[in-house]
Coordinates of C-alpha atoms in Angstrom, one line a residue:
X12 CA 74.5 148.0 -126.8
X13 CA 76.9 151.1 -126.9
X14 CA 76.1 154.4 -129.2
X15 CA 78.0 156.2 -131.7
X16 CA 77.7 158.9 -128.3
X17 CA 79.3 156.3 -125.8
X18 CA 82.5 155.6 -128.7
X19 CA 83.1 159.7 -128.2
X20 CA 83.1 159.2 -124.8
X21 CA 85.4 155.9 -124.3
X22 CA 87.5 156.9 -126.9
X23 CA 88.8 160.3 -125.3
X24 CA 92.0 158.4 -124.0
X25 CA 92.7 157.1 -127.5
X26 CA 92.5 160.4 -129.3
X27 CA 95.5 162.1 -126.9
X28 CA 97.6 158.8 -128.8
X29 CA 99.4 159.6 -131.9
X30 CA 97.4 159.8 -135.2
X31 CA 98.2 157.6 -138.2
X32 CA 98.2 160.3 -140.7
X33 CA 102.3 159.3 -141.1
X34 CA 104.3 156.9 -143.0
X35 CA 105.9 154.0 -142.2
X36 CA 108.6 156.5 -140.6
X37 CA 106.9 158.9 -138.9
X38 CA 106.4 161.4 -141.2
X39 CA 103.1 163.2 -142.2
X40 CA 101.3 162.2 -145.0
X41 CA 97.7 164.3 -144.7
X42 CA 97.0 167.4 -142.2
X43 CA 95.2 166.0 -138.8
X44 CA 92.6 164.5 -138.2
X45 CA 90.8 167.6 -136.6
X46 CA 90.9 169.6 -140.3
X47 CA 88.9 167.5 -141.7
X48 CA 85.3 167.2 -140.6
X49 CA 82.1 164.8 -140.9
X50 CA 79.0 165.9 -142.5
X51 CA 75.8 163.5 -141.9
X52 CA 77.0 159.9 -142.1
X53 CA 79.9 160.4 -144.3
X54 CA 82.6 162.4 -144.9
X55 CA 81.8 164.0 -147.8
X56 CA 84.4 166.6 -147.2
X57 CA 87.3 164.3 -147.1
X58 CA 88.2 163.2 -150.2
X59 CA 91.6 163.5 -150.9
X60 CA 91.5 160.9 -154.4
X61 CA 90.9 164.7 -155.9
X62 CA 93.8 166.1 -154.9
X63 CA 97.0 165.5 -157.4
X64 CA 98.8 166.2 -154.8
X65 CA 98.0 163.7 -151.7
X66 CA 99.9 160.6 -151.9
X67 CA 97.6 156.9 -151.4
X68 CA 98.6 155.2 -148.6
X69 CA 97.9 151.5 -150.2
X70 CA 98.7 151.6 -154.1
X71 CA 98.4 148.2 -156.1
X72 CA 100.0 148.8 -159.7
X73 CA 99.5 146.1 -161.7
X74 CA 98.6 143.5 -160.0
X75 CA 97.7 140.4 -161.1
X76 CA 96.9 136.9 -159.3
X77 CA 96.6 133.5 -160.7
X78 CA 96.2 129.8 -158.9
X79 CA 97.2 127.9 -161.5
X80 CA 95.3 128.5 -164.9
X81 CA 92.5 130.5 -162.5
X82 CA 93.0 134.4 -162.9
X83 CA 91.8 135.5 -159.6
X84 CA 93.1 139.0 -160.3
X85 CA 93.7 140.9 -163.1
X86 CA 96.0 143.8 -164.0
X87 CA 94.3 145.7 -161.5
X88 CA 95.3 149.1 -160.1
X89 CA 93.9 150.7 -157.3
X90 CA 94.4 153.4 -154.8
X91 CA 93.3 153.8 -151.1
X92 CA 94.3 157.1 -148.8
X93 CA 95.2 157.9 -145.0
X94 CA 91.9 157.7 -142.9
X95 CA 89.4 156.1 -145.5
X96 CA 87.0 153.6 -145.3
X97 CA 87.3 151.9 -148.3
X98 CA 85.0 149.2 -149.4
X99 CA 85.5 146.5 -151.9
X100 CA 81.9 145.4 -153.0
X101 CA 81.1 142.3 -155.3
X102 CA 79.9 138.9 -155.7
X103 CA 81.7 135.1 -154.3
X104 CA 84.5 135.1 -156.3
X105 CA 85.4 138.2 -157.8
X106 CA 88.4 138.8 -156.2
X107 CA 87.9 141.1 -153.3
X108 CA 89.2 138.6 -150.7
X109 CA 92.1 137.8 -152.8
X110 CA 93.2 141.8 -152.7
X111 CA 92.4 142.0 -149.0
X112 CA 94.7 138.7 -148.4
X113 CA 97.5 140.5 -150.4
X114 CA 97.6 143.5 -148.2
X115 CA 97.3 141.4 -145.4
X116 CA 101.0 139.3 -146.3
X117 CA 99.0 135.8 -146.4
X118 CA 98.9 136.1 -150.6
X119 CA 101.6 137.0 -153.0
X120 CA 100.6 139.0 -156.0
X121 CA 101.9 136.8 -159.1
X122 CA 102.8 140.1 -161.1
X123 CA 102.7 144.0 -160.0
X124 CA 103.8 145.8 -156.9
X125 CA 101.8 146.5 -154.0
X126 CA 103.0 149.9 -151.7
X127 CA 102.2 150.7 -148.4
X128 CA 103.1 154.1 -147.8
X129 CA 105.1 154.4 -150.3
X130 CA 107.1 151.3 -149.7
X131 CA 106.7 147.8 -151.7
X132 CA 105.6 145.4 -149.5
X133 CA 105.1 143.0 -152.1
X134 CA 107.2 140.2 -150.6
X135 CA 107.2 141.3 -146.6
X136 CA 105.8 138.9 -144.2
X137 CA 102.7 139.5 -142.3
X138 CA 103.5 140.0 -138.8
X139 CA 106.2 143.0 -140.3
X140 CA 103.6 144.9 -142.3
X141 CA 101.9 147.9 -139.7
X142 CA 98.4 146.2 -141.1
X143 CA 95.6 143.7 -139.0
X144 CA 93.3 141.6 -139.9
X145 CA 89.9 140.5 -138.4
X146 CA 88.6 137.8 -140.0
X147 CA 85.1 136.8 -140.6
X148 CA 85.1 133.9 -138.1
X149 CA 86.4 136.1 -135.8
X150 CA 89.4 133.5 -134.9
X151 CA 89.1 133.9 -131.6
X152 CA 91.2 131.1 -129.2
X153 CA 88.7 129.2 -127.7
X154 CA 90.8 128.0 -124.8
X155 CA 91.6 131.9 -124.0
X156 CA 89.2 134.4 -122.8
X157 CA 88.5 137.6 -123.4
X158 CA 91.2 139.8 -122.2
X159 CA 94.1 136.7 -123.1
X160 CA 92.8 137.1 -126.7
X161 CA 92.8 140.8 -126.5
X162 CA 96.4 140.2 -125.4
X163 CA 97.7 137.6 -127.9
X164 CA 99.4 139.7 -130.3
X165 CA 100.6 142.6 -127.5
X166 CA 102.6 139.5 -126.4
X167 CA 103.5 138.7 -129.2
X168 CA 105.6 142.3 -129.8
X169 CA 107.3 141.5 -126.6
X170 CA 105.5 144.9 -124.8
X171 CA 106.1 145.2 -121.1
X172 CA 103.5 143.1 -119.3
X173 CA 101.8 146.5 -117.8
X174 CA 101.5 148.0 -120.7
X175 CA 99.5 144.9 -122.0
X176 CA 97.5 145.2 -119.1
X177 CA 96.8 148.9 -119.5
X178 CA 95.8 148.7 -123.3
X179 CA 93.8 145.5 -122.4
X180 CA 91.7 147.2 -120.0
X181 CA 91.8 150.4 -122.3
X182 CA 90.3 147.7 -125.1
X183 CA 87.4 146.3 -122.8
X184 CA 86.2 149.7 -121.8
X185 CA 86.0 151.0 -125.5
X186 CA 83.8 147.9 -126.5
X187 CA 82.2 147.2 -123.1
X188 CA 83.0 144.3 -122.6
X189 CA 84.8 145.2 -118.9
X190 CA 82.2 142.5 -116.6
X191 CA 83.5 139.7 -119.6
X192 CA 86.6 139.9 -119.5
X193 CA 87.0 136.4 -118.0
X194 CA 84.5 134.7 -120.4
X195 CA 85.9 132.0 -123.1
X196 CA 84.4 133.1 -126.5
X197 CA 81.7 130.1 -126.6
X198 CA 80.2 132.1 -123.0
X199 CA 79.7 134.9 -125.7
X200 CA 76.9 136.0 -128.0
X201 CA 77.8 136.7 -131.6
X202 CA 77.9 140.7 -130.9
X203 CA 80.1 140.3 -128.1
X204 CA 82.6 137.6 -129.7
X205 CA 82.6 140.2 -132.9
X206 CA 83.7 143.0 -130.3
X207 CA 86.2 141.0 -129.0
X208 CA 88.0 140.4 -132.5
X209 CA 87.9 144.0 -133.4
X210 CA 89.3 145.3 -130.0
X211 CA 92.1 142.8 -130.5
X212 CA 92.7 144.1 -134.0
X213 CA 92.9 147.6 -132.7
X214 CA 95.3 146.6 -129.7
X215 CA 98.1 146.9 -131.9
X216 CA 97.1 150.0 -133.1
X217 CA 97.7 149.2 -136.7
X218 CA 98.2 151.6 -139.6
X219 CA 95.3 149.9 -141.5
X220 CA 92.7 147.6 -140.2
X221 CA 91.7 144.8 -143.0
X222 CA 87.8 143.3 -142.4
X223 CA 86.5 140.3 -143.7
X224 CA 82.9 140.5 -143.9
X225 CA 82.9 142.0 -140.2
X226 CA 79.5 142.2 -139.9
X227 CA 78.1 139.1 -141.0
X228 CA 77.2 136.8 -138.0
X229 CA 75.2 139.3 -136.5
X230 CA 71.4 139.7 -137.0
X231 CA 69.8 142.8 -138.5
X232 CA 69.2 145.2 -135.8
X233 CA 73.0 144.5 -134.2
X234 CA 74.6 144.9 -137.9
X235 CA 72.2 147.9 -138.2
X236 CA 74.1 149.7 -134.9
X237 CA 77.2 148.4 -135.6
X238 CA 77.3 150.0 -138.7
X239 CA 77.1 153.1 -137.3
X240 CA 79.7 152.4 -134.0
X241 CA 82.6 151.1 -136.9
X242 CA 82.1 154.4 -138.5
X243 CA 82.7 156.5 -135.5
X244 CA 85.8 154.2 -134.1
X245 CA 87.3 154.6 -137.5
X246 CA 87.3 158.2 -137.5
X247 CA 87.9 159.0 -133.9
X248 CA 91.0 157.0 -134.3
X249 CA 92.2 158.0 -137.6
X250 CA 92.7 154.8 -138.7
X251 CA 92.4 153.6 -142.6
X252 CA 89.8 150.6 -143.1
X253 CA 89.4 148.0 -145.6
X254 CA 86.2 146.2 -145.4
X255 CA 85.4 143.4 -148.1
X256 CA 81.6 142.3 -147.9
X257 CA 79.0 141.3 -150.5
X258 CA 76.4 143.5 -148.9
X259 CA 75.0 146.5 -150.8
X260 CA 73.7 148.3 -148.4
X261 CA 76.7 147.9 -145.4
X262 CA 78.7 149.0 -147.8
X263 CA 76.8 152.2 -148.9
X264 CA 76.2 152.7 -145.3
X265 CA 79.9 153.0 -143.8
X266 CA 82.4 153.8 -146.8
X267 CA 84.2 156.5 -147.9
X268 CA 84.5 155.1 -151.3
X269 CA 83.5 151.5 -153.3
X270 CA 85.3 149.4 -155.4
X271 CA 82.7 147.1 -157.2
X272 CA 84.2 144.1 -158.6
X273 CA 83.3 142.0 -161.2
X274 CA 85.6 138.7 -161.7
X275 CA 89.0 140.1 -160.9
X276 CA 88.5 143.4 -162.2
X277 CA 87.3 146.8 -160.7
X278 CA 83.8 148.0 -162.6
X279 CA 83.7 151.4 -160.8
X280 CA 85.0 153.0 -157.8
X281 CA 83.4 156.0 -156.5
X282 CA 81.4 157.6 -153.2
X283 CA 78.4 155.6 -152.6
X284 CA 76.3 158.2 -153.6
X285 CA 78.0 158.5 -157.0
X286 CA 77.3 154.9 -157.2
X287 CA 74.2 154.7 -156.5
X288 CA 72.8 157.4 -158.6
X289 CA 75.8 157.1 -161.6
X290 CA 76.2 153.7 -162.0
X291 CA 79.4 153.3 -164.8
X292 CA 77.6 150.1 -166.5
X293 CA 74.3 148.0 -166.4
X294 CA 76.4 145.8 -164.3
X295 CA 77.3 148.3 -160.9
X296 CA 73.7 149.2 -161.7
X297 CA 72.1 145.9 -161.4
X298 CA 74.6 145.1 -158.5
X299 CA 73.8 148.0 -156.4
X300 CA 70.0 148.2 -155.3
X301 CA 66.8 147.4 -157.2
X302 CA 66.7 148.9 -160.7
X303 CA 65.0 148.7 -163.9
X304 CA 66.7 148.2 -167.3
X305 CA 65.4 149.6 -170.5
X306 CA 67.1 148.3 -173.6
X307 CA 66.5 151.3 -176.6
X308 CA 68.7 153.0 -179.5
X309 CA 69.2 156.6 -179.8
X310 CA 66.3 158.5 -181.8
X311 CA 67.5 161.9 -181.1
X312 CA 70.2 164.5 -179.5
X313 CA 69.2 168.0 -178.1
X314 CA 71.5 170.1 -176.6
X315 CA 72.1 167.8 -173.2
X316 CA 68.5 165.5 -173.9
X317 CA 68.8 162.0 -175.3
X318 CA 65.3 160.5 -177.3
X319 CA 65.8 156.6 -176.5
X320 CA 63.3 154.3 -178.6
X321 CA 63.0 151.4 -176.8
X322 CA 60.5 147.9 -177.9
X323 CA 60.3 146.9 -174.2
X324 CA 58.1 149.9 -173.4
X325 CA 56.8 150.2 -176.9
X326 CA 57.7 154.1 -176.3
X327 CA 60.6 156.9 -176.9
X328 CA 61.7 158.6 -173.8
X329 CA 63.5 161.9 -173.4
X330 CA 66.3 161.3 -171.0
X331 CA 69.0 164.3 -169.6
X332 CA 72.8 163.0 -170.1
X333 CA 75.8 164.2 -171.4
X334 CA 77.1 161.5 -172.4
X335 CA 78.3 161.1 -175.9
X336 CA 76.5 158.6 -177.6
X337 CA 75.3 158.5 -181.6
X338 CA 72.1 157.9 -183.4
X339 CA 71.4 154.5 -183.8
X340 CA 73.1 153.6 -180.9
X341 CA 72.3 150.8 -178.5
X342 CA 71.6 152.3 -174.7
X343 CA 69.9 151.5 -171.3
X344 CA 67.8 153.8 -169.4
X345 CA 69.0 152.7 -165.6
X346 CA 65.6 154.0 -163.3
X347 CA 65.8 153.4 -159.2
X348 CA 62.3 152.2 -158.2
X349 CA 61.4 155.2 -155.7
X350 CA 61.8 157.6 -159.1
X351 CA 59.1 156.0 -160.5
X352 CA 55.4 157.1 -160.2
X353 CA 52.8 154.8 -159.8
X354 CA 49.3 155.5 -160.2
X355 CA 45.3 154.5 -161.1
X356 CA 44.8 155.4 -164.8
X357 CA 42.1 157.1 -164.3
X358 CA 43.6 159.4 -162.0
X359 CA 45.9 160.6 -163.9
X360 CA 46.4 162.2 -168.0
X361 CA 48.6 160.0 -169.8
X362 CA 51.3 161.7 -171.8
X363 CA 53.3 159.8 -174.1
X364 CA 56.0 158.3 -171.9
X365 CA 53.7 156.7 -169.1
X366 CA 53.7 153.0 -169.5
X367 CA 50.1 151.2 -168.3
X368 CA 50.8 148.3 -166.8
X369 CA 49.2 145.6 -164.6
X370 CA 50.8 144.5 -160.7
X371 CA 52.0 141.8 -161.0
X372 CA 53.7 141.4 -157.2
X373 CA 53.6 143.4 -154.3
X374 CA 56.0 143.2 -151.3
X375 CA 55.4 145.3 -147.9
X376 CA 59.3 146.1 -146.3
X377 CA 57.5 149.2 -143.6
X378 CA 58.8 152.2 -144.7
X379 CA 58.2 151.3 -148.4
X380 CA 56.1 149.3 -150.3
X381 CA 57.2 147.8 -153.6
X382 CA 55.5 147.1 -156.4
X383 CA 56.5 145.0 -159.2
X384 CA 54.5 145.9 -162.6
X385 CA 54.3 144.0 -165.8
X386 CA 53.5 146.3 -168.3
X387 CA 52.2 145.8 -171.7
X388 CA 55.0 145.9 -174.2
X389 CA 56.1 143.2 -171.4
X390 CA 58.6 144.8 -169.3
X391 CA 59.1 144.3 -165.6
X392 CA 59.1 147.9 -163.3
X393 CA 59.9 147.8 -160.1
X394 CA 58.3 151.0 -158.4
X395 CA 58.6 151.9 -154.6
X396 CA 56.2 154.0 -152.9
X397 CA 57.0 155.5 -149.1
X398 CA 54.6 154.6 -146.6
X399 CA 53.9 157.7 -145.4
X400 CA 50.1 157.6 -144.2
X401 CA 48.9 155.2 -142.0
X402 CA 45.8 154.6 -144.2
X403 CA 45.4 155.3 -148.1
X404 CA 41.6 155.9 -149.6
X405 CA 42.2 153.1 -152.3
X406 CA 45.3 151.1 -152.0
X407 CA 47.2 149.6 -155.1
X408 CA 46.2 145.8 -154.8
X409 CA 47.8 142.6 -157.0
X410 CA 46.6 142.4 -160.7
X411 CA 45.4 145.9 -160.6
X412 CA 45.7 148.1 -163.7
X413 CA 48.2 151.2 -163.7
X414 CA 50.3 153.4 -164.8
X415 CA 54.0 153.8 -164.0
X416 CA 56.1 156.8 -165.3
X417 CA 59.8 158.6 -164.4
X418 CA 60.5 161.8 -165.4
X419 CA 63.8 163.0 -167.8
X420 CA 66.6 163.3 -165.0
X421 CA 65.1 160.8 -163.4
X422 CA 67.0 158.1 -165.8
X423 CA 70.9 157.3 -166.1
X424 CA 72.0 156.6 -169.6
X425 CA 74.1 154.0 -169.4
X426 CA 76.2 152.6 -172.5
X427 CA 77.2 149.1 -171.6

């Protein structure tokens, strides 16, 4: 399998070609590539949704989509910019297939404008938008092999035939593929066949790449490298990426920025940190990760702390949040499971806000162990210790009695 350090070295060729960061007429739209620079496994310093002044490459105003009395879509508005990789995030059915299909040409939006660069390609055909698509079956030709497919749509723009040849070997050596070049796609394992697709999506050298669940024939450990190798092609070659998937964590993993839908409608978009730790609603919450939701009313505001009374823990806790909210109000307290503490009661001194509880389920994933607790005002915690010692004194067992607490910032307020 080839490294995230093998695409730097395959893709040296590609990065003397022309970036993308233009319009549809050649004209500049951000500063190149090389000013902006990538920190850990994002780009946290590229964010150009916060500047006023930097124009979105794909803008949908409006939009709306209906088959028949179905609202697929609706009145949506979004924004994607030069070089991102953008995720839309959410459930079957809510929608995020629908908007990559539109961008794609293959679905027309029923009401709104969709611009690409400034232009409204609302009613232009697919094979006249600079956009490809690599579907989630891959849609390979099963009677060609590797390099024909690779080929198929360089053909298809009439380029001379050694051009086609140069790009196609160009294509093979940047997903090593070279010694399978004459393989039809059923001689292929599901890696290789996924390889395949996307170096015939990037033949063309589209302005954006559209994926359908890329990732989602693989097994674990492939996905788990690919992850990382799809994150390195897309910035080494400046290209813009729209992924839809319904997994949680590929999509925290890789993107820029996540739209998570709920039917038809956008619920949040923001860095997959910001998502992750300041969920908008119980819903992004609940959607993203494991969590536990506690139901309360405001009991009491001090200067940037939040009392919350709440009967499913029998207790008021003291929460940090700015968020404007009145007395009486009804709230949730949002709490990840590894900022919980979990502990033998015995061990510990129990201040007002730690909940004892009983464990009710445990589950063993390596790195962590998770531990569901049922406590006695009857809510369900979900606390995740690291496993970082190959041996523990006294391990937590099933049906044992504890105590689980989380401390102020530890808790998003959350107000729907």
């Amino acid at each position: 399998m080839w490294t995230p350090s093998e695409w730097g070295r395959t893709l040296v060729s590609l990065r003397q070609q022309p970036t993308h960061d233009m319009d549809l007429h050649g004209d500049a739209l951000l500063p190149p590539r090389s000013n902006r620079s990538a920190i850990g496994g994002g780009r946290r310093s590229f964010a150009p949704w916060k500047d006023p002044s930097v124009e979105p490459l794909i803008r949908y105003q409006g939009i709306v989509k209906r088959f028949g009395d179905f609202v697929a879509i609706k009145k949506l508005d979004l924004d994607i910019y030069q070089g991102e990789f953008f995720s839309l995030l959410g459930p079957s059915g809510c929608g995020k297939t629908t908007l990559l299909r539109m961008l794609a040409g293959f679905t027309a939006p029923t009401e709104g404008t969709l611009l690409l660069a400034g232009e409204n390609v609302s009613s232009v055909p697919p094979h006249r938008r600079p956009v490809n698509m690599m579907f989630q079956s891959y849609a390979l030709f099963p009677h060609m092999d590797v390099a024909a497919n690779i080929a198929f749509g360089l053909k298809m723009e009439g380029l001379p035939k050694a051009e086609i040849a140069s790009r196609v070997e160009e294509m093979l050596s940047m997903v090593k593929l070279e010694k399978f070049a004459k393989r039809k796609p059923h001689q292929l394992s599901g890696g290789q066949r996924q390889r395949v697709a996307l170096a015939r999506s990037i033949a063309k050298r589209p302005k954006v790449l559209l994926l359908d669940e890329p990732l989602g024939a693989l097994d674990k450990k492939l996905k788990d490298e690919t992850q990382f190798e799809l994150m390195n092609l897309q910035h080494s070659l400046g290209l813009t990426f729209v992924v839809v998937t319904h997994d949680q964590e590929e999509a925290m993993i890789m993107s820029d920025r996540i739209a998570v839908m709920d039917h038809g409608e956008i619920a949040q978009i923001a860095t997959p940190g910001e998502v992750y730790e300041q969920p908008g609603s119980r819903y992004v919450a609940d959607f993203i990760g494991d969590i536990t939701l506690i139901e309360g009313t405001v009991a009491g505001l001090d200067s940037g702390t939040v009392s919350v009374k709440s009967r499913a823990t029998g207790i008021t806790h003291t929460v940090l949040s700015d968020r404007p909210v009145s007395i009486g109000q009804t709230v949730w307290l949002a709490v990840r499971p590894e900022k919980i503490t979990i502990s033998f009661p015995d061990k510990v001194r129990r201040p007002t806000e730690e909940m004892l509880g009983v464990v009710s389920d445990i589950g063993y994933h390596g790195k962590w162990t998770i531990f569901r607790v049922l406590t006695g005002a009857g809510l369900r915690v979900s606390v995740s210790q690291p496993n970082s010692k190959s041996f523990v004194e006294r391990p937590i067992s099933w049906n044992d009695e504890v105590v689980v607490s989380f401390s102020p910032e530890a808790a998003v307020l959350l107000t729907k």
